[in-house]
Amino acid sequence: KPIQSPSPKSHNPCAEPLVPLLSPAVLKTSLSELFELAISGRLTVAIGGRFRLEQAAEAHRLLEERRSTGKVVLIP
């Protein structure tokens, strides 16, 4: 049975360390469901900042100082 998030609109990144404990079949099913949500547009990711590659040091500082919420994206 796939891992169920407490809410279909949220994902708990704290569960990620459990991935190595999953059987290959459960992992495959869970990842398939995750990709289906992403492809359909029902999965949203909070973007905390977008930085050009030349600004990588600034993006890293944002992360180090814990001033970001969401994912920090580097744009090539």
Short mmCIF file of N, CA and C in Angstrom, two decimals:
data_model
loop_
_atom_site.label_atom_id
_atom_site.label_comp_id
_atom_site.label_asym_id
_atom_site.label_seq_id
_atom_site.Cartn_x
_atom_site.Cartn_y
_atom_site.Cartn_z
N LYS A 1 0.86 -1.18 0.00
CA LYS A 1 0.00 0.00 0.00
C LYS A 1 0.90 1.24 0.00
N PRO A 2 0.63 2.24 -0.86
CA PRO A 2 1.45 3.45 -0.90
C PRO A 2 1.35 4.24 0.39
N ILE A 3 2.40 4.97 0.68
CA ILE A 3 2.39 5.87 1.84
C ILE A 3 1.39 6.97 1.57
N GLN A 4 0.54 7.23 2.53
CA GLN A 4 -0.46 8.28 2.39
C GLN A 4 -0.02 9.50 3.17
N SER A 5 -0.04 10.65 2.51
CA SER A 5 0.24 11.92 3.17
C SER A 5 -0.96 12.28 4.02
N PRO A 6 -0.77 12.99 5.14
CA PRO A 6 -1.90 13.38 5.98
C PRO A 6 -2.95 14.17 5.22
N SER A 7 -2.54 14.92 4.24
CA SER A 7 -3.46 15.70 3.43
C SER A 7 -3.05 15.53 1.98
N PRO A 8 -4.02 15.37 1.07
CA PRO A 8 -3.63 15.21 -0.33
C PRO A 8 -2.96 16.46 -0.90
N LYS A 9 -3.03 17.58 -0.19
CA LYS A 9 -2.43 18.82 -0.67
C LYS A 9 -1.05 19.07 -0.07
N SER A 10 -0.58 18.18 0.79
CA SER A 10 0.71 18.43 1.42
C SER A 10 1.57 17.17 1.39
N HIS A 11 2.85 17.39 1.50
CA HIS A 11 3.82 16.30 1.56
C HIS A 11 4.72 16.56 2.74
N ASN A 12 5.01 15.54 3.50
CA ASN A 12 5.85 15.69 4.67
C ASN A 12 7.27 15.26 4.32
N PRO A 13 8.17 16.23 4.10
CA PRO A 13 9.54 15.84 3.74
C PRO A 13 10.25 15.09 4.86
N CYS A 14 9.72 15.12 6.07
CA CYS A 14 10.33 14.38 7.18
C CYS A 14 10.24 12.88 6.95
N ALA A 15 9.32 12.45 6.09
CA ALA A 15 9.16 11.02 5.81
C ALA A 15 10.21 10.51 4.83
N GLU A 16 10.94 11.40 4.16
CA GLU A 16 11.90 10.98 3.16
C GLU A 16 12.95 10.00 3.68
N PRO A 17 13.43 10.13 4.93
CA PRO A 17 14.41 9.13 5.40
C PRO A 17 13.85 7.72 5.47
N LEU A 18 12.52 7.56 5.38
CA LEU A 18 11.91 6.24 5.43
C LEU A 18 11.97 5.52 4.09
N VAL A 19 12.28 6.24 3.02
CA VAL A 19 12.27 5.65 1.68
C VAL A 19 13.12 4.38 1.59
N PRO A 20 14.33 4.33 2.16
CA PRO A 20 15.11 3.09 2.06
C PRO A 20 14.45 1.89 2.74
N LEU A 21 13.49 2.12 3.62
CA LEU A 21 12.82 1.03 4.32
C LEU A 21 11.67 0.43 3.53
N LEU A 22 11.28 1.07 2.43
CA LEU A 22 10.15 0.61 1.64
C LEU A 22 10.55 -0.53 0.71
N SER A 23 9.60 -1.41 0.46
CA SER A 23 9.87 -2.47 -0.52
C SER A 23 9.89 -1.84 -1.91
N PRO A 24 10.58 -2.46 -2.85
CA PRO A 24 10.62 -1.91 -4.21
C PRO A 24 9.22 -1.71 -4.81
N ALA A 25 8.30 -2.63 -4.53
CA ALA A 25 6.94 -2.51 -5.08
C ALA A 25 6.22 -1.30 -4.51
N VAL A 26 6.33 -1.08 -3.22
CA VAL A 26 5.68 0.07 -2.58
C VAL A 26 6.31 1.36 -3.08
N LEU A 27 7.62 1.38 -3.18
CA LEU A 27 8.32 2.57 -3.67
C LEU A 27 7.89 2.89 -5.11
N LYS A 28 7.81 1.87 -5.95
CA LYS A 28 7.40 2.07 -7.35
C LYS A 28 5.99 2.64 -7.41
N THR A 29 5.07 2.08 -6.64
CA THR A 29 3.68 2.57 -6.63
C THR A 29 3.61 4.00 -6.13
N SER A 30 4.32 4.28 -5.05
CA SER A 30 4.30 5.63 -4.46
C SER A 30 4.87 6.66 -5.43
N LEU A 31 5.99 6.33 -6.07
CA LEU A 31 6.59 7.26 -7.02
C LEU A 31 5.70 7.45 -8.25
N SER A 32 5.05 6.38 -8.69
CA SER A 32 4.12 6.51 -9.83
C SER A 32 3.00 7.47 -9.49
N GLU A 33 2.44 7.35 -8.29
CA GLU A 33 1.37 8.25 -7.87
C GLU A 33 1.88 9.69 -7.76
N LEU A 34 3.08 9.85 -7.23
CA LEU A 34 3.66 11.18 -7.10
C LEU A 34 3.86 11.83 -8.47
N PHE A 35 4.42 11.08 -9.41
CA PHE A 35 4.63 11.62 -10.76
C PHE A 35 3.31 11.92 -11.45
N GLU A 36 2.29 11.08 -11.22
CA GLU A 36 0.97 11.33 -11.81
C GLU A 36 0.40 12.65 -11.29
N LEU A 37 0.56 12.90 -10.00
CA LEU A 37 0.10 14.17 -9.43
C LEU A 37 0.85 15.35 -10.04
N ALA A 38 2.15 15.20 -10.20
CA ALA A 38 2.96 16.28 -10.77
C ALA A 38 2.57 16.55 -12.22
N ILE A 39 2.43 15.51 -13.01
CA ILE A 39 2.09 15.67 -14.42
C ILE A 39 0.71 16.28 -14.59
N SER A 40 -0.23 15.91 -13.74
CA SER A 40 -1.61 16.40 -13.86
C SER A 40 -1.77 17.82 -13.33
N GLY A 41 -0.73 18.34 -12.66
CA GLY A 41 -0.82 19.70 -12.12
C GLY A 41 -1.46 19.77 -10.75
N ARG A 42 -1.77 18.61 -10.16
CA ARG A 42 -2.39 18.59 -8.83
C ARG A 42 -1.36 18.66 -7.70
N LEU A 43 -0.09 18.57 -8.04
CA LEU A 43 0.98 18.68 -7.06
C LEU A 43 1.61 20.05 -7.22
N THR A 44 1.63 20.79 -6.16
CA THR A 44 2.25 22.11 -6.23
C THR A 44 3.46 22.15 -5.32
N VAL A 45 4.45 22.87 -5.75
CA VAL A 45 5.68 23.02 -4.98
C VAL A 45 5.86 24.50 -4.68
N ALA A 46 6.02 24.82 -3.42
CA ALA A 46 6.25 26.21 -3.03
C ALA A 46 7.66 26.61 -3.44
N ILE A 47 7.77 27.68 -4.19
CA ILE A 47 9.07 28.19 -4.63
C ILE A 47 9.44 29.36 -3.73
N GLY A 48 10.53 29.20 -2.99
CA GLY A 48 10.97 30.25 -2.08
C GLY A 48 11.88 31.27 -2.73
N GLY A 49 12.41 30.95 -3.88
CA GLY A 49 13.27 31.88 -4.59
C GLY A 49 13.81 31.27 -5.86
N ARG A 50 14.00 32.12 -6.85
CA ARG A 50 14.60 31.71 -8.13
C ARG A 50 15.86 32.54 -8.34
N PHE A 51 16.95 31.87 -8.64
CA PHE A 51 18.23 32.54 -8.80
C PHE A 51 18.91 32.07 -10.07
N ARG A 52 19.52 32.99 -10.80
CA ARG A 52 20.36 32.60 -11.93
C ARG A 52 21.58 31.86 -11.37
N LEU A 53 22.16 31.04 -12.19
CA LEU A 53 23.31 30.25 -11.74
C LEU A 53 24.42 31.14 -11.19
N GLU A 54 24.57 32.33 -11.77
CA GLU A 54 25.58 33.27 -11.29
C GLU A 54 25.29 33.74 -9.87
N GLN A 55 24.07 33.56 -9.41
CA GLN A 55 23.67 33.98 -8.06
C GLN A 55 23.64 32.80 -7.08
N ALA A 56 24.30 31.72 -7.42
CA ALA A 56 24.26 30.52 -6.59
C ALA A 56 24.72 30.78 -5.16
N ALA A 57 25.74 31.62 -4.99
CA ALA A 57 26.23 31.92 -3.64
C ALA A 57 25.15 32.62 -2.82
N GLU A 58 24.42 33.53 -3.45
CA GLU A 58 23.33 34.22 -2.76
C GLU A 58 22.22 33.23 -2.37
N ALA A 59 21.90 32.32 -3.28
CA ALA A 59 20.89 31.31 -3.00
C ALA A 59 21.34 30.42 -1.84
N HIS A 60 22.61 30.07 -1.83
CA HIS A 60 23.14 29.22 -0.76
C HIS A 60 23.08 29.95 0.58
N ARG A 61 23.39 31.24 0.58
CA ARG A 61 23.30 32.03 1.82
C ARG A 61 21.87 32.04 2.35
N LEU A 62 20.91 32.19 1.45
CA LEU A 62 19.50 32.18 1.84
C LEU A 62 19.17 30.88 2.57
N LEU A 63 19.66 29.77 2.03
CA LEU A 63 19.42 28.47 2.66
C LEU A 63 20.15 28.35 4.00
N GLU A 64 21.42 28.73 4.01
CA GLU A 64 22.22 28.64 5.24
C GLU A 64 21.60 29.44 6.38
N GLU A 65 21.07 30.62 6.03
CA GLU A 65 20.50 31.50 7.05
C GLU A 65 19.05 31.17 7.36
N ARG A 66 18.56 30.12 6.74
CA ARG A 66 17.18 29.66 6.96
C ARG A 66 16.16 30.76 6.71
N ARG A 67 16.41 31.55 5.66
CA ARG A 67 15.50 32.63 5.30
C ARG A 67 14.58 32.24 4.15
N SER A 68 14.64 31.01 3.73
CA SER A 68 13.81 30.58 2.61
C SER A 68 12.61 29.78 3.10
N THR A 69 11.53 29.91 2.38
CA THR A 69 10.38 29.03 2.58
C THR A 69 10.09 28.42 1.22
N GLY A 70 9.95 27.15 1.15
CA GLY A 70 9.78 26.49 -0.14
C GLY A 70 11.13 26.14 -0.74
N LYS A 71 11.09 25.72 -1.97
CA LYS A 71 12.30 25.30 -2.68
C LYS A 71 13.02 26.50 -3.27
N VAL A 72 14.33 26.42 -3.29
CA VAL A 72 15.16 27.44 -3.93
C VAL A 72 15.63 26.85 -5.26
N VAL A 73 15.34 27.57 -6.34
CA VAL A 73 15.59 27.07 -7.68
C VAL A 73 16.74 27.84 -8.33
N LEU A 74 17.70 27.10 -8.89
CA LEU A 74 18.77 27.71 -9.67
C LEU A 74 18.41 27.58 -11.15
N ILE A 75 18.48 28.69 -11.87
CA ILE A 75 18.13 28.72 -13.28
C ILE A 75 19.41 28.84 -14.10
N PRO A 76 19.67 27.85 -14.97
CA PRO A 76 20.91 27.90 -15.77
C PRO A 76 20.91 29.05 -16.77
#
